[in-house]
Short mmCIF file of C-alpha atoms in Angstrom, two decimals:
data_model
loop_
_atom_site.label_atom_id
_atom_site.label_comp_id
_atom_site.label_asym_id
_atom_site.label_seq_id
_atom_site.Cartn_x
_atom_site.Cartn_y
_atom_site.Cartn_z
CA MET A 1 -17.82 17.57 -18.49
CA GLU A 2 -19.92 20.52 -19.64
CA THR A 3 -19.71 19.27 -23.22
CA LEU A 4 -20.88 15.84 -22.09
CA VAL A 5 -23.84 17.33 -20.23
CA GLU A 6 -24.81 19.42 -23.27
CA GLU A 7 -24.48 16.66 -25.84
CA ILE A 8 -25.75 13.69 -23.88
CA ALA A 9 -29.40 14.45 -24.60
CA GLU A 10 -28.73 14.08 -28.33
CA MET A 11 -26.59 10.97 -28.07
CA LYS A 12 -28.06 7.69 -29.26
CA ILE A 13 -25.77 5.62 -27.09
CA ALA A 14 -25.73 4.66 -23.42
CA VAL A 15 -23.23 6.56 -21.29
CA ILE A 16 -21.84 4.86 -18.19
CA LEU A 17 -19.87 6.80 -15.60
CA CYS A 18 -17.64 4.69 -13.35
CA GLY A 19 -15.56 5.50 -10.31
CA TYR A 20 -15.19 5.33 -6.56
CA LYS A 21 -18.36 6.09 -4.62
CA PHE A 22 -17.15 9.06 -2.58
CA GLU A 23 -15.54 10.79 -5.56
CA MET A 24 -18.57 10.07 -7.76
CA ASP A 25 -20.89 11.57 -5.14
CA GLU A 26 -18.76 14.70 -5.03
CA MET A 27 -18.72 14.98 -8.83
CA ILE A 28 -22.49 14.56 -9.20
CA ARG A 29 -23.18 17.14 -6.50
CA GLN A 30 -20.56 19.76 -7.31
CA GLN A 31 -19.17 19.41 -10.82
CA ASN A 32 -22.21 20.36 -12.87
CA PRO A 33 -25.89 20.63 -11.79
CA GLY A 34 -26.92 19.05 -15.09
CA LEU A 35 -25.23 15.79 -14.19
CA SER A 36 -27.86 14.84 -11.63
CA GLN A 37 -30.54 15.44 -14.28
CA ARG A 38 -28.79 13.40 -16.97
CA PHE A 39 -27.77 10.58 -14.67
CA ASP A 40 -30.52 9.39 -12.35
CA TYR A 41 -28.88 8.45 -9.09
CA SER A 42 -31.63 5.93 -8.45
CA ASN A 43 -30.05 3.85 -11.23
CA LEU A 44 -26.82 3.58 -9.29
CA VAL A 45 -25.14 0.19 -9.60
CA PHE A 46 -22.88 -0.40 -6.61
CA PHE A 47 -20.11 -2.99 -6.76
CA ASP A 48 -19.18 -4.47 -3.39
CA ASP A 49 -15.62 -5.39 -2.51
CA PHE A 50 -14.75 -9.02 -3.03
CA THR A 51 -14.96 -11.22 0.05
CA ASN A 52 -11.89 -13.13 1.23
CA GLU A 53 -13.30 -16.31 -0.31
CA GLU A 54 -13.75 -14.58 -3.67
CA LEU A 55 -10.24 -13.13 -3.48
CA MET A 56 -8.91 -16.64 -2.86
CA ILE A 57 -10.67 -17.96 -5.98
CA ILE A 58 -9.34 -15.09 -8.09
CA LEU A 59 -5.83 -15.64 -6.72
CA LYS A 60 -5.90 -19.36 -7.50
CA ASN A 61 -7.22 -18.76 -11.03
CA LYS A 62 -4.61 -16.11 -11.79
CA ALA A 63 -1.84 -18.29 -10.38
CA LYS A 64 -3.03 -21.20 -12.52
CA SER A 65 -3.05 -19.01 -15.64
CA LYS A 66 0.59 -18.16 -14.94
CA LYS A 67 1.39 -21.87 -14.38
CA LEU A 68 2.25 -21.27 -10.74
CA LEU A 69 1.74 -23.90 -8.06
CA LEU A 70 -0.43 -22.52 -5.25
CA ASP A 71 -1.88 -24.88 -2.65
CA CYS A 72 -5.20 -24.20 -0.93
CA VAL A 73 -3.70 -23.42 2.49
CA THR A 74 -1.36 -20.81 1.02
CA ALA A 75 -4.17 -19.33 -1.10
CA LYS A 76 -6.40 -18.92 1.97
CA GLU A 77 -3.65 -17.32 4.05
CA ALA A 78 -2.85 -14.95 1.17
CA ALA A 79 -6.53 -14.03 0.74
CA ASP A 80 -6.77 -13.26 4.47
CA GLU A 81 -3.74 -10.98 4.14
CA LEU A 82 -5.39 -9.23 1.18
CA GLY A 83 -8.59 -8.84 3.17
CA LYS A 84 -6.71 -6.84 5.80
CA LYS A 85 -6.01 -4.23 3.13
CA ARG A 86 -9.70 -3.68 2.43
CA VAL A 87 -9.99 0.09 2.81
CA VAL A 88 -11.59 2.90 0.87
CA ASN A 89 -10.86 2.43 -2.86
CA PHE A 90 -9.63 -1.13 -2.28
CA GLY A 91 -8.13 -2.51 -5.49
CA ASN A 92 -9.83 -5.96 -5.25
CA ALA A 93 -8.61 -8.04 -8.23
CA GLY A 94 -5.90 -5.43 -8.81
CA GLU A 95 -4.56 -6.16 -5.32
CA VAL A 96 -4.40 -9.83 -6.30
CA ASP A 97 -2.31 -8.92 -9.36
CA ASN A 98 0.04 -6.88 -7.19
CA MET A 99 0.43 -9.72 -4.70
CA LEU A 100 1.18 -12.23 -7.45
CA GLN A 101 3.80 -9.94 -8.97
CA THR A 102 5.39 -9.60 -5.54
CA GLY A 103 5.25 -13.37 -5.11
CA ILE A 104 6.91 -14.05 -8.45
CA LYS A 105 9.69 -11.55 -7.73
CA ASN A 106 10.34 -12.97 -4.25
CA ASN A 107 10.15 -16.51 -5.57
CA LEU A 108 12.77 -15.86 -8.22
CA LYS A 109 15.07 -14.30 -5.64
CA ARG A 110 14.54 -17.14 -3.17
CA VAL A 111 15.12 -19.83 -5.78
CA LYS A 112 18.22 -18.04 -7.02
CA ASP A 113 19.62 -17.79 -3.49
CA GLU A 114 18.82 -21.44 -2.79
CA SER A 115 20.45 -22.39 -6.07
CA LYS A 116 23.71 -20.65 -5.13
CA ILE A 117 23.79 -22.34 -1.73
CA LEU A 118 23.05 -25.74 -3.20
CA GLN A 119 25.61 -25.35 -5.96
CA LYS A 120 28.27 -24.60 -3.34
CA TYR A 121 27.11 -27.64 -1.40
CA LEU A 122 27.31 -29.83 -4.49
CA LYS A 123 30.72 -28.48 -5.37
CA ARG A 124 32.05 -29.19 -1.89
CA LYS A 125 30.59 -32.69 -1.77
CA THR A 126 31.73 -33.71 -5.24
CA SER A 127 35.16 -32.33 -4.37
CA ASN A 128 35.23 -34.59 -1.31
CA VAL A 129 34.29 -37.54 -3.48
CA ASN A 130 37.22 -36.83 -5.80
CA VAL A 131 39.68 -36.40 -2.95
CA ASN A 132 38.64 -39.66 -1.32
CA ALA A 133 38.72 -41.42 -4.66
CA ASN A 134 42.38 -40.55 -5.28
CA ALA A 135 43.36 -43.28 -2.82
CA ASN A 136 42.20 -45.95 -5.23
CA ALA A 137 42.58 -45.86 -9.00
CA ASN A 138 39.45 -47.84 -9.72
CA ALA A 139 37.42 -45.81 -7.22
CA ASN A 140 38.82 -42.65 -8.78
CA THR A 141 37.57 -43.69 -12.21
CA ASN A 142 34.11 -44.45 -10.88
CA ALA A 143 33.95 -41.23 -8.89
CA ASN A 144 34.89 -39.11 -11.89
CA ALA A 145 32.34 -40.87 -14.05
CA ASN A 146 29.62 -40.40 -11.49
CA THR A 147 30.56 -36.75 -10.94
CA ASN A 148 30.39 -35.97 -14.66
CA ALA A 149 27.06 -37.74 -14.94
CA ASN A 150 25.62 -35.38 -12.37
CA ALA A 151 27.30 -32.16 -13.48
CA ASN A 152 23.94 -30.81 -14.69
CA VAL A 153 21.84 -32.16 -11.83
CA ASN A 154 18.73 -30.11 -10.95
CA VAL A 155 19.85 -27.79 -8.16
CA PHE A 156 16.36 -27.71 -6.69
CA ALA A 157 16.26 -31.47 -6.08
CA PRO A 158 16.46 -32.73 -2.49
CA LEU A 159 19.87 -33.96 -1.38
CA ASN A 160 20.43 -37.50 -0.11
CA GLU A 161 23.65 -37.99 1.82
CA ASN A 162 25.38 -41.05 3.23
CA GLU A 163 28.57 -41.58 5.19
CA ASN A 164 30.69 -41.48 2.02
CA GLY A 165 29.39 -38.05 0.93
CA LEU A 166 26.96 -37.22 -1.87
CA GLU A 167 24.72 -39.94 -3.26
CA LEU A 168 24.21 -39.78 -6.98
CA GLU A 169 20.52 -40.74 -7.25
CA LEU A 170 18.70 -37.42 -6.80
CA GLU A 171 14.98 -36.97 -7.37
CA TYR A 172 14.15 -34.55 -10.19
CA GLU A 173 11.39 -31.99 -9.52
CA PRO A 174 10.98 -29.79 -12.60
CA ASP A 175 8.19 -27.55 -11.17
CA VAL A 176 9.50 -26.97 -7.67
CA ASN A 177 10.82 -23.53 -8.64
CA LYS A 178 7.30 -22.49 -9.67
CA LYS A 179 5.72 -23.24 -6.31
CA ILE A 180 4.67 -19.99 -4.62
CA THR A 181 4.80 -19.85 -0.82
CA ILE A 182 3.06 -17.48 1.58
CA GLU A 183 6.47 -15.97 2.31
CA ASP A 184 6.84 -15.19 -1.40
CA LEU A 185 3.41 -13.57 -1.62
CA THR A 186 3.64 -11.45 1.53
CA GLY A 187 7.38 -10.85 1.70
CA LYS A 188 7.27 -11.84 5.38
CA SER A 189 8.68 -14.86 7.16
CA ASP A 190 6.55 -17.16 9.32
CA ALA A 191 8.11 -15.70 12.46
CA GLU A 192 7.33 -12.16 11.37
CA ARG A 193 3.75 -12.94 10.37
CA ASN A 194 2.97 -14.95 13.50
CA ARG A 195 4.66 -12.87 16.18
CA ASP A 196 2.45 -11.43 18.90
CA PRO A 197 1.93 -7.73 18.08
CA PHE A 198 1.48 -7.00 21.78
CA ASP A 199 5.10 -7.96 22.46
CA LYS A 200 6.10 -4.36 21.76
CA LEU A 201 4.10 -3.24 24.79
CA ASP A 202 6.67 -4.97 26.99
CA ASP A 203 9.22 -2.35 25.93
CA LEU A 204 7.08 0.51 27.24
CA VAL A 205 7.78 2.02 30.65
CA ASN A 206 5.28 3.58 33.06
CA MET A 207 2.23 2.39 31.08
CA LYS A 208 0.83 -0.47 33.18
CA LYS A 209 -2.80 0.74 33.08
CA ILE A 210 -2.60 1.51 29.36
CA LYS A 211 -1.29 -1.98 28.63
CA GLU A 212 -4.21 -3.47 30.57
CA GLN A 213 -6.70 -1.43 28.52
CA LEU A 214 -5.14 -2.54 25.24
CA ILE A 215 -5.08 -6.20 26.32
CA ILE A 216 -8.89 -6.01 26.60
CA PHE A 217 -9.05 -5.23 22.88
CA LYS A 218 -6.82 -8.22 22.20
CA LYS A 219 -9.11 -10.57 24.12
CA LYS A 220 -12.21 -9.28 22.30
CA LEU A 221 -10.58 -9.75 18.90
CA MET A 222 -9.26 -13.21 19.76
CA LEU A 223 -12.74 -14.25 20.89
CA TRP A 224 -14.23 -12.88 17.66
CA LYS A 225 -11.76 -14.87 15.56
CA ILE A 226 -12.73 -18.05 17.41
CA GLU A 227 -16.49 -17.59 17.58
CA GLY A 228 -17.06 -15.43 14.49
CA GLY A 229 -19.97 -13.00 14.25
CA GLN A 230 -19.65 -9.24 14.01
CA LYS A 231 -16.13 -7.90 14.42
CA PRO A 232 -15.68 -5.72 17.53
CA GLU A 233 -15.25 -2.07 16.65
CA ILE A 234 -12.19 -0.41 18.16
CA GLY A 235 -13.00 3.25 17.58
CA ASN A 236 -10.87 6.36 18.01
CA PHE A 237 -8.59 7.37 20.90
CA LEU A 238 -7.80 10.32 23.12
CA PHE A 239 -4.25 10.33 24.54
CA VAL A 240 -4.04 12.64 27.55
CA GLY A 241 -0.96 13.27 29.64
CA PRO A 242 2.27 15.23 30.03
CA SER A 243 4.85 15.78 27.33
CA GLY A 244 7.45 13.07 26.81
CA ALA A 245 5.27 10.32 28.29
CA GLY A 246 5.38 8.14 25.15
CA LYS A 247 2.19 9.16 23.33
CA THR A 248 3.83 9.27 19.89
CA GLU A 249 5.62 5.96 20.39
CA LEU A 250 2.39 4.28 21.47
CA ALA A 251 0.58 5.60 18.39
CA TYR A 252 2.99 3.68 16.15
CA ILE A 253 2.61 0.56 18.27
CA ILE A 254 -1.19 0.78 18.11
CA GLY A 255 -0.99 1.05 14.34
CA ASP A 256 1.11 -2.11 14.21
CA ILE A 257 -1.05 -3.98 16.74
CA PHE A 258 -4.38 -3.39 15.02
CA ASN A 259 -2.88 -4.02 11.59
CA ARG A 260 -1.61 -7.44 12.67
CA LEU A 261 -4.91 -8.25 14.37
CA GLY A 262 -6.74 -7.58 11.12
CA VAL A 263 -8.48 -4.37 12.23
CA LEU A 264 -6.46 -1.94 10.11
CA ALA A 265 -5.39 -2.55 6.53
CA THR A 266 -1.92 -1.10 7.10
CA ASN A 267 0.34 -0.05 9.98
CA ASN A 268 0.73 3.38 8.39
CA VAL A 269 0.67 6.27 10.89
CA VAL A 270 0.21 9.83 9.61
CA MET A 271 1.54 12.42 12.06
CA THR A 272 0.15 15.94 12.23
CA SER A 273 -0.86 18.59 14.80
CA GLY A 274 -3.96 20.55 15.63
CA LYS A 275 -2.61 23.71 14.02
CA LYS A 276 -1.70 21.87 10.81
CA MET A 277 -5.34 20.76 10.49
CA VAL A 278 -6.39 24.37 9.97
CA GLY A 279 -6.29 26.22 6.64
CA LYS A 280 -5.29 29.84 6.12
CA TYR A 281 -8.18 31.01 3.99
CA ILE A 282 -11.88 30.33 3.43
CA GLY A 283 -12.49 26.89 1.99
CA GLU A 284 -8.98 25.53 2.60
CA THR A 285 -9.59 23.89 5.99
CA PRO A 286 -11.99 21.13 4.82
CA LYS A 287 -9.58 20.22 2.02
CA VAL A 288 -6.69 19.96 4.50
CA VAL A 289 -8.66 17.72 6.85
CA ILE A 290 -10.02 15.52 4.05
CA ASP A 291 -6.52 15.13 2.61
CA LEU A 292 -5.01 14.09 5.97
CA VAL A 293 -7.77 11.59 6.69
CA GLY A 294 -7.32 10.24 3.16
CA GLN A 295 -3.57 9.80 3.70
CA ALA A 296 -4.28 7.85 6.88
CA SER A 297 -6.98 5.65 5.34
CA GLY A 298 -6.43 2.07 6.43
CA GLY A 299 -4.13 3.18 9.25
CA VAL A 300 -3.81 5.77 12.01
CA LEU A 301 -4.09 9.56 11.97
CA PHE A 302 -2.24 10.96 15.00
CA ILE A 303 -3.09 14.57 15.86
CA ASP A 304 -0.69 15.88 18.48
CA GLU A 305 -1.71 18.93 20.53
CA ALA A 306 -5.18 18.59 19.02
CA TYR A 307 -6.44 21.62 20.92
CA GLY A 308 -4.30 23.71 18.54
CA MET A 309 -7.29 23.61 16.22
CA MET A 310 -9.20 25.84 18.61
CA ASP A 311 -6.46 28.44 19.21
CA THR A 312 -7.54 32.06 18.78
CA GLY A 313 -4.82 32.44 16.15
CA THR A 314 -6.57 30.07 13.75
CA GLY A 315 -8.87 32.83 12.54
CA GLY A 316 -12.03 30.91 13.34
CA TYR A 317 -11.15 28.06 10.99
CA GLY A 318 -10.29 25.71 13.86
CA GLU A 319 -13.91 24.93 14.65
CA GLU A 320 -14.46 24.20 10.96
CA ALA A 321 -11.56 21.73 11.08
CA MET A 322 -13.06 19.88 14.05
CA VAL A 323 -16.54 19.79 12.51
CA THR A 324 -15.11 18.46 9.24
CA LEU A 325 -13.13 15.78 11.08
CA LEU A 326 -16.15 14.60 13.07
CA GLU A 327 -18.28 14.51 9.93
CA LEU A 328 -15.69 12.42 8.12
CA LEU A 329 -15.67 9.91 10.97
CA THR A 330 -19.41 9.33 10.54
CA ILE A 331 -19.51 8.56 6.81
CA PRO A 332 -19.61 4.84 5.87
CA GLU A 333 -16.23 4.98 4.12
CA ASN A 334 -14.48 5.76 7.42
CA LYS A 335 -16.60 3.74 9.84
CA ASN A 336 -15.84 0.25 11.13
CA ASP A 337 -12.21 1.17 11.80
CA ARG A 338 -11.33 2.03 8.21
CA VAL A 339 -9.16 4.65 9.90
CA ILE A 340 -8.35 5.19 13.58
CA VAL A 341 -7.86 8.79 14.69
CA ILE A 342 -5.86 9.59 17.82
CA MET A 343 -5.99 13.08 19.33
CA ALA A 344 -3.31 13.77 21.93
CA GLY A 345 -2.42 16.54 24.34
CA TYR A 346 -2.17 17.76 27.93
CA ASN A 347 -4.95 16.75 30.33
CA GLU A 348 -6.53 20.13 31.00
CA ASP A 349 -6.29 21.33 27.40
CA MET A 350 -7.91 18.14 26.10
CA GLU A 351 -10.72 18.48 28.64
CA THR A 352 -11.31 22.03 27.41
CA LEU A 353 -11.34 20.84 23.79
CA CYS A 354 -13.94 18.16 24.55
CA SER A 355 -16.13 20.67 26.37
CA ILE A 356 -16.14 23.01 23.35
CA ASN A 357 -17.51 20.33 21.01
CA GLN A 358 -19.67 17.65 22.60
CA GLY A 359 -19.37 15.47 19.50
CA ILE A 360 -15.76 14.64 20.39
CA THR A 361 -16.64 12.40 23.33
CA GLY A 362 -19.07 10.48 21.14
CA ARG A 363 -16.48 9.83 18.41
CA PHE A 364 -13.49 9.32 20.75
CA ARG A 365 -14.58 6.86 23.40
CA ASN A 366 -11.21 5.31 24.17
CA VAL A 367 -9.29 7.50 26.61
CA LEU A 368 -5.74 6.50 27.53
CA GLU A 369 -4.23 8.49 30.40
CA PHE A 370 -0.44 8.76 30.54
CA GLU A 371 0.94 9.10 34.03
CA PRO A 372 3.64 11.63 34.96
CA TRP A 373 7.11 10.16 35.27
CA ASP A 374 8.66 9.90 38.71
CA SER A 375 12.29 9.05 39.53
CA GLU A 376 11.53 5.32 39.62
CA ALA A 377 10.03 5.36 36.09
CA CYS A 378 12.97 7.37 34.77
CA LEU A 379 15.44 4.96 36.36
CA SER A 380 13.57 1.99 34.84
CA LEU A 381 13.92 3.51 31.38
CA VAL A 382 17.62 4.24 31.89
CA LYS A 383 18.25 0.66 33.04
CA LYS A 384 16.28 -0.75 30.12
CA LYS A 385 18.15 1.29 27.53
CA ALA A 386 21.44 0.39 29.19
CA ALA A 387 20.53 -3.31 29.06
CA ASP A 388 19.65 -2.96 25.37
CA ASP A 389 23.25 -1.81 24.82
CA ASN A 390 24.65 -4.59 27.04
CA PHE A 391 25.44 -2.33 29.98
CA THR A 392 24.50 -2.96 33.63
CA PHE A 393 24.23 -0.76 36.71
CA SER A 394 25.96 -1.53 40.00
CA ASP A 395 24.07 -0.94 43.25
CA SER A 396 26.03 2.24 43.92
CA ASN A 397 24.98 3.67 40.58
CA HIS A 398 21.31 3.16 41.39
CA THR A 399 21.32 5.77 44.12
CA GLU A 400 23.31 8.19 42.04
CA ALA A 401 20.92 7.81 39.10
CA GLU A 402 17.92 8.41 41.35
CA ILE A 403 19.46 11.59 42.67
CA LEU A 404 20.20 12.81 39.16
#
């Protein structure tokens, strides 16, 4: 880089530096002071991410170049799936290439599996024809002739069947094995892609109020999908409550819910703790925080016992960790739910943490309170887990379980 800065003034060619915006900003500011003099930042050319419509066009063109059959409905659904992955450093056309490669691989596997099933079906049916034909010599001759004529029949052709077994006039479709489906491209079945992500909330115990709060987000997002306009922003969360109340489990469910609703690009959840956000020497803490937020980009960063950042044993670096985190949540690359951060911990300790830094309440507006578990909640969980394993409780066991 220093050589480039020194020699660029004498070069009789145009030099173009390319890269991701955040990393380019860091390089211009920190790598070498001469860079900002050689490369006028006012001449910055910024490339926006492709829209879903543009991704669909690219996908269709690339599929056509590979002689793949891709209908408009499938192309739109695939583009919408790609759009959900739009995070920092989104691959754009590269993501299209990756999806097509996945689609081709899944298509080949699907066609191969269907071929095996159909070949077994053909073998069984032609065998039945031969067996039935043995009763009559003339029929046997005709059956054998017809069977041989169709020995190399296209295994992807639709089957027509009558009361006597396999009919011999089968439609030939030479390109059917090149037709790419949405299941091929995404690797997910219709049932998996269309299931209600909120179904998992039904498995949670002692979280009635929390479920009601999350359902509000669902209604807002459903309304946005119908009416359009600006997408509702979800924001970050504070989980407050006793240990063992289900905070970690809910974090994974939230990641899955907002991924399926198109808010998050992935359902990835990065787990850490307040103490792990803090470095051990000067200058390490910001790098640790930036790295963790980067790992969670497009998904959820779950910080358990977040108040651990402010422990006296952190050597004063805890406050630096919190300041860095809050700053990262304000930059454009991480706004609009590019990443959702969840800080969790005990009620009183979280209240103390929020009082130390007033910026927390502004960045974490969604507060979910986990209620303590009483004997009834514990019994409900025991009964649920028993039912999952096909066990039931008798009435006499209920009282005993409550006492325990």
